[in-house]
Each structure stands twice: as structure tokens, then as C-alpha cells.
Amino acid sequence: MEKNTKISLICSIVAVVLAIAAVVCPIICHPKAHKCESQEAKAESGAIVYFNLDKVVAGYNMANDLQASFNTKAQGIDQEVTRRRTKLENEDKELTDKLNKGLLTRSTAEVKYQDLQKKVADFQNYAQQKQQELAEEQQVILNNIADAINTFLKTYNEEKGYAMIISTQGDLLPSPVAIGDENLDITEELIEGLNAAYKK
């Protein structure tokens, strides 16, 4: 009788240990599997989601192409402005040297200085005009990028049906979304979609 009691007690203990092992083992042995399952869950229709605009723009091929084209043009203008400035500085130096060496009369020097001042005024107008052109072109680029993202978001949300899509900016402490569930962050999905649409 005692032997049967001991056997059933041992069987009960083994059954409890096996039950605990069945629950605990998958969590201990496969912690990454559980983490992956939770990360694979995406925001459902009607959810409020967000994206980091800085990251989207940085990863958006159209934005990068437009910016590269702008940088090339800006560099060319900068080189031309520098070339013209250097030429005027050399003319001024040459005129001053000739005057100091007595190679020009005062009246001739005055005429040449007036001519140089006109060239300087023309140069300043040119430099200012080019600066305004670049600022305007930069704004047009930003408008095009914003319009492309906005147009894509409208089409994207027709399919997803989110209640709201919030744009956040910054890396140190993003604003307005300082912290949020990673499953609600659609940044990478937007970058992929925008680049696919741009490629077409």
C-alpha cells in the first residue's frame, strides 16, 4: 500500500514538473521567436500610426536625386561667383599698384576706379540674383518632395485605413511622438513604397 502511494506521489510530481517545463521551456529556449512574433504584428485598420519624416526624406530616392542635382548646380554657381570675385579683386589690386607706382595719372585712375565700382555693383547684383534663384529652387524641391509624400500617403491610407498618420521629426527626442509602439511606426514601409512608386 505504501509502495503504491509513493509511486502515485512520484507520478504526480513528475506530471507537475512536465507541465511547468512545457510552459517555461518555449520561453527560455526560444525568447527570440516570441519577440519576432510580436514585432511582426502590424498596426490594424483604424489605428493611429506615425513615421519619422527626416528618415523618410533621407531614404527617399527622389529626394536624394533632386538634392544631388541641386548641389551640382549650386556648386557650379559658387565656382562662378568665386571666379568673378577673384577677377575683380585682382583688377582692384592691379589698379592700386599702378597708381602707387605712378604709372597712371589721377584722372585716368579715377575713370578706372569708377569703371571698377560699376563692375563691383554688377557683380553684387549677379551674386544676389543667383542666391535668390538657388533659394527658390530649393523651395521648389522641398515642395515637390512634400507633394510626392502627401500624394503617396493618401493612396497608402486608402488601402490601410488608419484613423490618423502622424509625422514626427528628429532623432535625439522626436517630436511630436517622443516614444511609441514600434508596431505603429510605418517609416520603413513608407520608404519602400515611395521608392517603388518613384522607380515606376
mmCIF file with all atom_site columns, C-alpha atoms in Angstrom:
data_model
loop_
_atom_site.group_PDB
_atom_site.id
_atom_site.type_symbol
_atom_site.label_atom_id
_atom_site.label_alt_id
_atom_site.label_comp_id
_atom_site.label_asym_id
_atom_site.label_entity_id
_atom_site.label_seq_id
_atom_site.pdbx_PDB_ins_code
_atom_site.Cartn_x
_atom_site.Cartn_y
_atom_site.Cartn_z
_atom_site.occupancy
_atom_site.B_iso_or_equiv
_atom_site.pdbx_formal_charge
_atom_site.auth_seq_id
_atom_site.auth_comp_id
_atom_site.auth_asym_id
_atom_site.auth_atom_id
_atom_site.pdbx_PDB_model_num
ATOM 1   C CA . MET A 1 1   ? 0.000  0.000   0.000   1.00 0.00 ? 1   MET A CA 1
ATOM 2   C CA . GLU A 1 2   ? 2.790  2.409   0.932   1.00 0.00 ? 2   GLU A CA 1
ATOM 3   C CA . LYS A 1 3   ? 4.585  1.467   -2.259  1.00 0.00 ? 3   LYS A CA 1
ATOM 4   C CA . ASN A 1 4   ? 1.541  2.456   -4.402  1.00 0.00 ? 4   ASN A CA 1
ATOM 5   C CA . THR A 1 5   ? 1.225  5.779   -2.533  1.00 0.00 ? 5   THR A CA 1
ATOM 6   C CA . LYS A 1 6   ? 4.894  6.576   -3.166  1.00 0.00 ? 6   LYS A CA 1
ATOM 7   C CA . ILE A 1 7   ? 4.550  5.690   -6.855  1.00 0.00 ? 7   ILE A CA 1
ATOM 8   C CA . SER A 1 8   ? 1.458  7.871   -7.316  1.00 0.00 ? 8   SER A CA 1
ATOM 9   C CA . LEU A 1 9   ? 3.166  10.744  -5.428  1.00 0.00 ? 9   LEU A CA 1
ATOM 10  C CA . ILE A 1 10  ? 6.227  10.451  -7.682  1.00 0.00 ? 10  ILE A CA 1
ATOM 11  C CA . CYS A 1 11  ? 3.961  10.331  -10.772 1.00 0.00 ? 11  CYS A CA 1
ATOM 12  C CA . SER A 1 12  ? 2.134  13.473  -9.587  1.00 0.00 ? 12  SER A CA 1
ATOM 13  C CA . ILE A 1 13  ? 5.411  15.338  -9.042  1.00 0.00 ? 13  ILE A CA 1
ATOM 14  C CA . VAL A 1 14  ? 6.707  14.276  -12.474 1.00 0.00 ? 14  VAL A CA 1
ATOM 15  C CA . ALA A 1 15  ? 3.432  15.391  -14.107 1.00 0.00 ? 15  ALA A CA 1
ATOM 16  C CA . VAL A 1 16  ? 3.653  18.829  -12.416 1.00 0.00 ? 16  VAL A CA 1
ATOM 17  C CA . VAL A 1 17  ? 7.327  19.222  -13.443 1.00 0.00 ? 17  VAL A CA 1
ATOM 18  C CA . LEU A 1 18  ? 6.487  18.279  -17.053 1.00 0.00 ? 18  LEU A CA 1
ATOM 19  C CA . ALA A 1 19  ? 3.583  20.745  -17.121 1.00 0.00 ? 19  ALA A CA 1
ATOM 20  C CA . ILE A 1 20  ? 5.811  23.569  -15.848 1.00 0.00 ? 20  ILE A CA 1
ATOM 21  C CA . ALA A 1 21  ? 8.529  22.608  -18.343 1.00 0.00 ? 21  ALA A CA 1
ATOM 22  C CA . ALA A 1 22  ? 6.011  22.681  -21.196 1.00 0.00 ? 22  ALA A CA 1
ATOM 23  C CA . VAL A 1 23  ? 5.088  26.280  -20.345 1.00 0.00 ? 23  VAL A CA 1
ATOM 24  C CA . VAL A 1 24  ? 8.541  27.616  -19.375 1.00 0.00 ? 24  VAL A CA 1
ATOM 25  C CA . CYS A 1 25  ? 10.763 25.842  -21.914 1.00 0.00 ? 25  CYS A CA 1
ATOM 26  C CA . PRO A 1 26  ? 9.489  27.611  -25.067 1.00 0.00 ? 26  PRO A CA 1
ATOM 27  C CA . ILE A 1 27  ? 10.013 30.991  -23.402 1.00 0.00 ? 27  ILE A CA 1
ATOM 28  C CA . ILE A 1 28  ? 13.531 30.151  -22.192 1.00 0.00 ? 28  ILE A CA 1
ATOM 29  C CA . CYS A 1 29  ? 14.631 28.133  -25.207 1.00 0.00 ? 29  CYS A CA 1
ATOM 30  C CA . HIS A 1 30  ? 13.158 30.448  -27.869 1.00 0.00 ? 30  HIS A CA 1
ATOM 31  C CA . PRO A 1 31  ? 12.968 34.002  -26.496 1.00 0.00 ? 31  PRO A CA 1
ATOM 32  C CA . LYS A 1 32  ? 13.747 35.403  -29.968 1.00 0.00 ? 32  LYS A CA 1
ATOM 33  C CA . ALA A 1 33  ? 10.840 33.548  -31.519 1.00 0.00 ? 33  ALA A CA 1
ATOM 34  C CA . HIS A 1 34  ? 8.378  35.269  -29.188 1.00 0.00 ? 34  HIS A CA 1
ATOM 35  C CA . LYS A 1 35  ? 9.997  38.617  -29.815 1.00 0.00 ? 35  LYS A CA 1
ATOM 36  C CA . CYS A 1 36  ? 9.783  38.161  -33.590 1.00 0.00 ? 36  CYS A CA 1
ATOM 37  C CA . GLU A 1 37  ? 6.124  37.204  -33.394 1.00 0.00 ? 37  GLU A CA 1
ATOM 38  C CA . SER A 1 38  ? 5.279  40.400  -31.507 1.00 0.00 ? 38  SER A CA 1
ATOM 39  C CA . GLN A 1 39  ? 7.355  42.527  -33.890 1.00 0.00 ? 39  GLN A CA 1
ATOM 40  C CA . GLU A 1 40  ? 5.666  41.016  -36.930 1.00 0.00 ? 40  GLU A CA 1
ATOM 41  C CA . ALA A 1 41  ? 2.300  42.301  -35.696 1.00 0.00 ? 41  ALA A CA 1
ATOM 42  C CA . LYS A 1 42  ? 1.434  45.446  -37.620 1.00 0.00 ? 42  LYS A CA 1
ATOM 43  C CA . ALA A 1 43  ? -0.975 48.253  -36.815 1.00 0.00 ? 43  ALA A CA 1
ATOM 44  C CA . GLU A 1 44  ? -4.560 47.401  -37.640 1.00 0.00 ? 44  GLU A CA 1
ATOM 45  C CA . SER A 1 45  ? -7.049 49.459  -39.630 1.00 0.00 ? 45  SER A CA 1
ATOM 46  C CA . GLY A 1 46  ? -8.328 52.356  -37.523 1.00 0.00 ? 46  GLY A CA 1
ATOM 47  C CA . ALA A 1 47  ? -5.062 52.684  -35.555 1.00 0.00 ? 47  ALA A CA 1
ATOM 48  C CA . ILE A 1 48  ? -3.078 55.888  -35.121 1.00 0.00 ? 48  ILE A CA 1
ATOM 49  C CA . VAL A 1 49  ? 0.363  55.388  -36.688 1.00 0.00 ? 49  VAL A CA 1
ATOM 50  C CA . TYR A 1 50  ? 3.430  57.587  -37.121 1.00 0.00 ? 50  TYR A CA 1
ATOM 51  C CA . PHE A 1 51  ? 6.551  57.977  -39.250 1.00 0.00 ? 51  PHE A CA 1
ATOM 52  C CA . ASN A 1 52  ? 9.827  59.873  -38.944 1.00 0.00 ? 52  ASN A CA 1
ATOM 53  C CA . LEU A 1 53  ? 9.857  62.471  -41.729 1.00 0.00 ? 53  LEU A CA 1
ATOM 54  C CA . ASP A 1 54  ? 13.643 63.011  -41.510 1.00 0.00 ? 54  ASP A CA 1
ATOM 55  C CA . LYS A 1 55  ? 14.266 59.291  -42.103 1.00 0.00 ? 55  LYS A CA 1
ATOM 56  C CA . VAL A 1 56  ? 11.703 59.116  -44.921 1.00 0.00 ? 56  VAL A CA 1
ATOM 57  C CA . VAL A 1 57  ? 13.282 62.068  -46.750 1.00 0.00 ? 57  VAL A CA 1
ATOM 58  C CA . ALA A 1 58  ? 16.808 60.661  -46.169 1.00 0.00 ? 58  ALA A CA 1
ATOM 59  C CA . GLY A 1 59  ? 15.774 57.291  -47.590 1.00 0.00 ? 59  GLY A CA 1
ATOM 60  C CA . TYR A 1 60  ? 13.607 58.623  -50.425 1.00 0.00 ? 60  TYR A CA 1
ATOM 61  C CA . ASN A 1 61  ? 15.441 58.231  -53.765 1.00 0.00 ? 61  ASN A CA 1
ATOM 62  C CA . MET A 1 62  ? 13.565 61.093  -55.434 1.00 0.00 ? 62  MET A CA 1
ATOM 63  C CA . ALA A 1 63  ? 14.614 63.467  -52.643 1.00 0.00 ? 63  ALA A CA 1
ATOM 64  C CA . ASN A 1 64  ? 18.224 62.286  -52.922 1.00 0.00 ? 64  ASN A CA 1
ATOM 65  C CA . ASP A 1 65  ? 18.247 62.683  -56.728 1.00 0.00 ? 65  ASP A CA 1
ATOM 66  C CA . LEU A 1 66  ? 16.765 66.195  -56.568 1.00 0.00 ? 66  LEU A CA 1
ATOM 67  C CA . GLN A 1 67  ? 19.189 67.217  -53.832 1.00 0.00 ? 67  GLN A CA 1
ATOM 68  C CA . ALA A 1 68  ? 22.186 65.843  -55.760 1.00 0.00 ? 68  ALA A CA 1
ATOM 69  C CA . SER A 1 69  ? 21.122 67.782  -58.872 1.00 0.00 ? 69  SER A CA 1
ATOM 70  C CA . PHE A 1 70  ? 20.655 70.942  -56.782 1.00 0.00 ? 70  PHE A CA 1
ATOM 71  C CA . ASN A 1 71  ? 24.061 70.526  -55.119 1.00 0.00 ? 71  ASN A CA 1
ATOM 72  C CA . THR A 1 72  ? 25.758 70.208  -58.532 1.00 0.00 ? 72  THR A CA 1
ATOM 73  C CA . LYS A 1 73  ? 24.080 73.394  -59.762 1.00 0.00 ? 73  LYS A CA 1
ATOM 74  C CA . ALA A 1 74  ? 24.844 75.259  -56.515 1.00 0.00 ? 74  ALA A CA 1
ATOM 75  C CA . GLN A 1 75  ? 28.494 74.208  -56.710 1.00 0.00 ? 75  GLN A CA 1
ATOM 76  C CA . GLY A 1 76  ? 28.742 75.497  -60.299 1.00 0.00 ? 76  GLY A CA 1
ATOM 77  C CA . ILE A 1 77  ? 27.215 78.850  -59.308 1.00 0.00 ? 77  ILE A CA 1
ATOM 78  C CA . ASP A 1 78  ? 29.515 79.099  -56.291 1.00 0.00 ? 78  ASP A CA 1
ATOM 79  C CA . GLN A 1 79  ? 32.553 78.496  -58.507 1.00 0.00 ? 79  GLN A CA 1
ATOM 80  C CA . GLU A 1 80  ? 31.404 81.175  -60.989 1.00 0.00 ? 80  GLU A CA 1
ATOM 81  C CA . VAL A 1 81  ? 30.766 83.704  -58.196 1.00 0.00 ? 81  VAL A CA 1
ATOM 82  C CA . THR A 1 82  ? 34.206 82.980  -56.720 1.00 0.00 ? 82  THR A CA 1
ATOM 83  C CA . ARG A 1 83  ? 35.849 83.356  -60.168 1.00 0.00 ? 83  ARG A CA 1
ATOM 84  C CA . ARG A 1 84  ? 34.207 86.750  -60.756 1.00 0.00 ? 84  ARG A CA 1
ATOM 85  C CA . ARG A 1 85  ? 35.046 87.979  -57.256 1.00 0.00 ? 85  ARG A CA 1
ATOM 86  C CA . THR A 1 86  ? 38.698 86.969  -57.646 1.00 0.00 ? 86  THR A CA 1
ATOM 87  C CA . LYS A 1 87  ? 38.870 88.745  -61.028 1.00 0.00 ? 87  LYS A CA 1
ATOM 88  C CA . LEU A 1 88  ? 37.531 91.980  -59.508 1.00 0.00 ? 88  LEU A CA 1
ATOM 89  C CA . GLU A 1 89  ? 39.917 91.733  -56.547 1.00 0.00 ? 89  GLU A CA 1
ATOM 90  C CA . ASN A 1 90  ? 42.842 91.290  -58.955 1.00 0.00 ? 90  ASN A CA 1
ATOM 91  C CA . GLU A 1 91  ? 41.713 94.318  -61.030 1.00 0.00 ? 91  GLU A CA 1
ATOM 92  C CA . ASP A 1 92  ? 41.482 96.429  -57.869 1.00 0.00 ? 92  ASP A CA 1
ATOM 93  C CA . LYS A 1 93  ? 44.932 95.313  -56.707 1.00 0.00 ? 93  LYS A CA 1
ATOM 94  C CA . GLU A 1 94  ? 46.468 95.949  -60.136 1.00 0.00 ? 94  GLU A CA 1
ATOM 95  C CA . LEU A 1 95  ? 44.929 99.432  -60.316 1.00 0.00 ? 95  LEU A CA 1
ATOM 96  C CA . THR A 1 96  ? 46.144 100.322 -56.812 1.00 0.00 ? 96  THR A CA 1
ATOM 97  C CA . ASP A 1 97  ? 49.671 99.073  -57.632 1.00 0.00 ? 97  ASP A CA 1
ATOM 98  C CA . LYS A 1 98  ? 49.832 101.144 -60.834 1.00 0.00 ? 98  LYS A CA 1
ATOM 99  C CA . LEU A 1 99  ? 48.626 104.235 -59.005 1.00 0.00 ? 99  LEU A CA 1
ATOM 100 C CA . ASN A 1 100 ? 51.130 103.748 -56.175 1.00 0.00 ? 100 ASN A CA 1
ATOM 101 C CA . LYS A 1 101 ? 53.980 103.313 -58.675 1.00 0.00 ? 101 LYS A CA 1
ATOM 102 C CA . GLY A 1 102 ? 52.959 106.470 -60.516 1.00 0.00 ? 102 GLY A CA 1
ATOM 103 C CA . LEU A 1 103 ? 52.103 104.581 -63.727 1.00 0.00 ? 103 LEU A CA 1
ATOM 104 C CA . LEU A 1 104 ? 48.706 106.303 -64.041 1.00 0.00 ? 104 LEU A CA 1
ATOM 105 C CA . THR A 1 105 ? 47.565 109.880 -63.812 1.00 0.00 ? 105 THR A CA 1
ATOM 106 C CA . ARG A 1 106 ? 44.965 110.727 -61.150 1.00 0.00 ? 106 ARG A CA 1
ATOM 107 C CA . SER A 1 107 ? 42.293 111.442 -63.761 1.00 0.00 ? 107 SER A CA 1
ATOM 108 C CA . THR A 1 108 ? 42.910 108.122 -65.546 1.00 0.00 ? 108 THR A CA 1
ATOM 109 C CA . ALA A 1 109 ? 42.865 106.278 -62.196 1.00 0.00 ? 109 ALA A CA 1
ATOM 110 C CA . GLU A 1 110 ? 39.531 107.930 -61.251 1.00 0.00 ? 110 GLU A CA 1
ATOM 111 C CA . VAL A 1 111 ? 37.949 106.800 -64.534 1.00 0.00 ? 111 VAL A CA 1
ATOM 112 C CA . LYS A 1 112 ? 39.248 103.268 -63.992 1.00 0.00 ? 112 LYS A CA 1
ATOM 113 C CA . TYR A 1 113 ? 38.002 103.230 -60.364 1.00 0.00 ? 113 TYR A CA 1
ATOM 114 C CA . GLN A 1 114 ? 34.534 104.341 -61.483 1.00 0.00 ? 114 GLN A CA 1
ATOM 115 C CA . ASP A 1 115 ? 34.531 101.567 -64.057 1.00 0.00 ? 115 ASP A CA 1
ATOM 116 C CA . LEU A 1 116 ? 35.637 99.089  -61.375 1.00 0.00 ? 116 LEU A CA 1
ATOM 117 C CA . GLN A 1 117 ? 32.896 100.262 -58.985 1.00 0.00 ? 117 GLN A CA 1
ATOM 118 C CA . LYS A 1 118 ? 30.308 99.634  -61.701 1.00 0.00 ? 118 LYS A CA 1
ATOM 119 C CA . LYS A 1 119 ? 31.722 96.122  -62.184 1.00 0.00 ? 119 LYS A CA 1
ATOM 120 C CA . VAL A 1 120 ? 31.530 95.523  -58.406 1.00 0.00 ? 120 VAL A CA 1
ATOM 121 C CA . ALA A 1 121 ? 27.878 96.675  -58.337 1.00 0.00 ? 121 ALA A CA 1
ATOM 122 C CA . ASP A 1 122 ? 27.076 94.388  -61.296 1.00 0.00 ? 122 ASP A CA 1
ATOM 123 C CA . PHE A 1 123 ? 28.818 91.511  -59.551 1.00 0.00 ? 123 PHE A CA 1
ATOM 124 C CA . GLN A 1 124 ? 26.861 92.079  -56.326 1.00 0.00 ? 124 GLN A CA 1
ATOM 125 C CA . ASN A 1 125 ? 23.591 92.100  -58.292 1.00 0.00 ? 125 ASN A CA 1
ATOM 126 C CA . TYR A 1 126 ? 24.629 88.893  -60.064 1.00 0.00 ? 126 TYR A CA 1
ATOM 127 C CA . ALA A 1 127 ? 25.585 87.148  -56.792 1.00 0.00 ? 127 ALA A CA 1
ATOM 128 C CA . GLN A 1 128 ? 22.321 88.218  -55.133 1.00 0.00 ? 128 GLN A CA 1
ATOM 129 C CA . GLN A 1 129 ? 20.259 87.076  -58.133 1.00 0.00 ? 129 GLN A CA 1
ATOM 130 C CA . LYS A 1 130 ? 21.938 83.658  -58.135 1.00 0.00 ? 130 LYS A CA 1
ATOM 131 C CA . GLN A 1 131 ? 21.409 83.326  -54.386 1.00 0.00 ? 131 GLN A CA 1
ATOM 132 C CA . GLN A 1 132 ? 17.686 84.067  -54.841 1.00 0.00 ? 132 GLN A CA 1
ATOM 133 C CA . GLU A 1 133 ? 17.477 81.552  -57.713 1.00 0.00 ? 133 GLU A CA 1
ATOM 134 C CA . LEU A 1 134 ? 19.024 78.842  -55.548 1.00 0.00 ? 134 LEU A CA 1
ATOM 135 C CA . ALA A 1 135 ? 16.716 79.631  -52.612 1.00 0.00 ? 135 ALA A CA 1
ATOM 136 C CA . GLU A 1 136 ? 13.687 79.474  -54.935 1.00 0.00 ? 136 GLU A CA 1
ATOM 137 C CA . GLU A 1 137 ? 14.857 76.215  -56.498 1.00 0.00 ? 137 GLU A CA 1
ATOM 138 C CA . GLN A 1 138 ? 15.475 74.715  -53.043 1.00 0.00 ? 138 GLN A CA 1
ATOM 139 C CA . GLN A 1 139 ? 11.910 75.628  -52.060 1.00 0.00 ? 139 GLN A CA 1
ATOM 140 C CA . VAL A 1 140 ? 10.527 74.081  -55.261 1.00 0.00 ? 140 VAL A CA 1
ATOM 141 C CA . ILE A 1 141 ? 12.441 70.863  -54.476 1.00 0.00 ? 141 ILE A CA 1
ATOM 142 C CA . LEU A 1 142 ? 11.001 70.767  -50.942 1.00 0.00 ? 142 LEU A CA 1
ATOM 143 C CA . ASN A 1 143 ? 7.506  71.395  -52.328 1.00 0.00 ? 143 ASN A CA 1
ATOM 144 C CA . ASN A 1 144 ? 7.909  68.543  -54.838 1.00 0.00 ? 144 ASN A CA 1
ATOM 145 C CA . ILE A 1 145 ? 9.107  66.145  -52.143 1.00 0.00 ? 145 ILE A CA 1
ATOM 146 C CA . ALA A 1 146 ? 6.280  67.150  -49.777 1.00 0.00 ? 146 ALA A CA 1
ATOM 147 C CA . ASP A 1 147 ? 3.697  66.782  -52.563 1.00 0.00 ? 147 ASP A CA 1
ATOM 148 C CA . ALA A 1 148 ? 5.019  63.331  -53.554 1.00 0.00 ? 148 ALA A CA 1
ATOM 149 C CA . ILE A 1 149 ? 4.950  62.107  -49.936 1.00 0.00 ? 149 ILE A CA 1
ATOM 150 C CA . ASN A 1 150 ? 1.477  63.567  -49.338 1.00 0.00 ? 150 ASN A CA 1
ATOM 151 C CA . THR A 1 151 ? 0.078  62.035  -52.543 1.00 0.00 ? 151 THR A CA 1
ATOM 152 C CA . PHE A 1 152 ? 1.569  58.648  -51.642 1.00 0.00 ? 152 PHE A CA 1
ATOM 153 C CA . LEU A 1 153 ? 0.203  58.843  -48.081 1.00 0.00 ? 153 LEU A CA 1
ATOM 154 C CA . LYS A 1 154 ? -3.340 59.413  -49.368 1.00 0.00 ? 154 LYS A CA 1
ATOM 155 C CA . THR A 1 155 ? -3.178 56.355  -51.633 1.00 0.00 ? 155 THR A CA 1
ATOM 156 C CA . TYR A 1 156 ? -1.391 54.324  -48.946 1.00 0.00 ? 156 TYR A CA 1
ATOM 157 C CA . ASN A 1 157 ? -4.013 55.126  -46.305 1.00 0.00 ? 157 ASN A CA 1
ATOM 158 C CA . GLU A 1 158 ? -6.890 54.281  -48.645 1.00 0.00 ? 158 GLU A CA 1
ATOM 159 C CA . GLU A 1 159 ? -5.542 50.725  -48.517 1.00 0.00 ? 159 GLU A CA 1
ATOM 160 C CA . LYS A 1 160 ? -4.532 50.659  -44.818 1.00 0.00 ? 160 LYS A CA 1
ATOM 161 C CA . GLY A 1 161 ? -7.448 52.637  -43.372 1.00 0.00 ? 161 GLY A CA 1
ATOM 162 C CA . TYR A 1 162 ? -5.594 54.168  -40.422 1.00 0.00 ? 162 TYR A CA 1
ATOM 163 C CA . ALA A 1 163 ? -7.507 56.662  -38.259 1.00 0.00 ? 163 ALA A CA 1
ATOM 164 C CA . MET A 1 164 ? -4.531 59.037  -38.284 1.00 0.00 ? 164 MET A CA 1
ATOM 165 C CA . ILE A 1 165 ? -0.960 59.188  -39.602 1.00 0.00 ? 165 ILE A CA 1
ATOM 166 C CA . ILE A 1 166 ? 1.307  61.448  -37.559 1.00 0.00 ? 166 ILE A CA 1
ATOM 167 C CA . SER A 1 167 ? 4.554  62.877  -38.906 1.00 0.00 ? 167 SER A CA 1
ATOM 168 C CA . THR A 1 168 ? 7.361  63.093  -36.364 1.00 0.00 ? 168 THR A CA 1
ATOM 169 C CA . GLN A 1 169 ? 10.857 64.583  -36.736 1.00 0.00 ? 169 GLN A CA 1
ATOM 170 C CA . GLY A 1 170 ? 14.238 64.407  -35.053 1.00 0.00 ? 170 GLY A CA 1
ATOM 171 C CA . ASP A 1 171 ? 16.458 61.641  -33.681 1.00 0.00 ? 171 ASP A CA 1
ATOM 172 C CA . LEU A 1 172 ? 17.525 62.910  -30.247 1.00 0.00 ? 172 LEU A CA 1
ATOM 173 C CA . LEU A 1 173 ? 13.947 63.265  -28.973 1.00 0.00 ? 173 LEU A CA 1
ATOM 174 C CA . PRO A 1 174 ? 11.480 63.031  -31.867 1.00 0.00 ? 174 PRO A CA 1
ATOM 175 C CA . SER A 1 175 ? 8.557  65.411  -31.776 1.00 0.00 ? 175 SER A CA 1
ATOM 176 C CA . PRO A 1 176 ? 5.572  65.213  -31.520 1.00 0.00 ? 176 PRO A CA 1
ATOM 177 C CA . VAL A 1 177 ? 5.906  61.427  -30.979 1.00 0.00 ? 177 VAL A CA 1
ATOM 178 C CA . ALA A 1 178 ? 8.723  61.098  -28.439 1.00 0.00 ? 178 ALA A CA 1
ATOM 179 C CA . ILE A 1 179 ? 8.110  57.373  -27.944 1.00 0.00 ? 179 ILE A CA 1
ATOM 180 C CA . GLY A 1 180 ? 5.605  54.914  -29.335 1.00 0.00 ? 180 GLY A CA 1
ATOM 181 C CA . ASP A 1 181 ? 4.939  51.253  -30.019 1.00 0.00 ? 181 ASP A CA 1
ATOM 182 C CA . GLU A 1 182 ? 7.317  50.150  -32.780 1.00 0.00 ? 182 GLU A CA 1
ATOM 183 C CA . ASN A 1 183 ? 4.433  48.312  -34.455 1.00 0.00 ? 183 ASN A CA 1
ATOM 184 C CA . LEU A 1 184 ? 2.822  51.724  -35.087 1.00 0.00 ? 184 LEU A CA 1
ATOM 185 C CA . ASP A 1 185 ? 5.973  53.101  -36.788 1.00 0.00 ? 185 ASP A CA 1
ATOM 186 C CA . ILE A 1 186 ? 5.412  52.929  -40.570 1.00 0.00 ? 186 ILE A CA 1
ATOM 187 C CA . THR A 1 187 ? 8.640  54.752  -41.538 1.00 0.00 ? 187 THR A CA 1
ATOM 188 C CA . GLU A 1 188 ? 10.358 51.836  -43.314 1.00 0.00 ? 188 GLU A CA 1
ATOM 189 C CA . GLU A 1 189 ? 7.142  50.815  -45.043 1.00 0.00 ? 189 GLU A CA 1
ATOM 190 C CA . LEU A 1 190 ? 6.722  54.354  -46.400 1.00 0.00 ? 190 LEU A CA 1
ATOM 191 C CA . ILE A 1 191 ? 10.328 54.498  -47.662 1.00 0.00 ? 191 ILE A CA 1
ATOM 192 C CA . GLU A 1 192 ? 9.872  51.204  -49.525 1.00 0.00 ? 192 GLU A CA 1
ATOM 193 C CA . GLY A 1 193 ? 6.549  52.308  -51.001 1.00 0.00 ? 193 GLY A CA 1
ATOM 194 C CA . LEU A 1 194 ? 7.781  55.763  -52.040 1.00 0.00 ? 194 LEU A CA 1
ATOM 195 C CA . ASN A 1 195 ? 10.880 54.333  -53.718 1.00 0.00 ? 195 ASN A CA 1
ATOM 196 C CA . ALA A 1 196 ? 8.826  51.710  -55.539 1.00 0.00 ? 196 ALA A CA 1
ATOM 197 C CA . ALA A 1 197 ? 6.441  54.420  -56.790 1.00 0.00 ? 197 ALA A CA 1
ATOM 198 C CA . TYR A 1 198 ? 9.374  56.663  -57.804 1.00 0.00 ? 198 TYR A CA 1
ATOM 199 C CA . LYS A 1 199 ? 11.052 53.799  -59.677 1.00 0.00 ? 199 LYS A CA 1
ATOM 200 C CA . LYS A 1 200 ? 7.909  53.331  -61.774 1.00 0.00 ? 200 LYS A CA 1
#
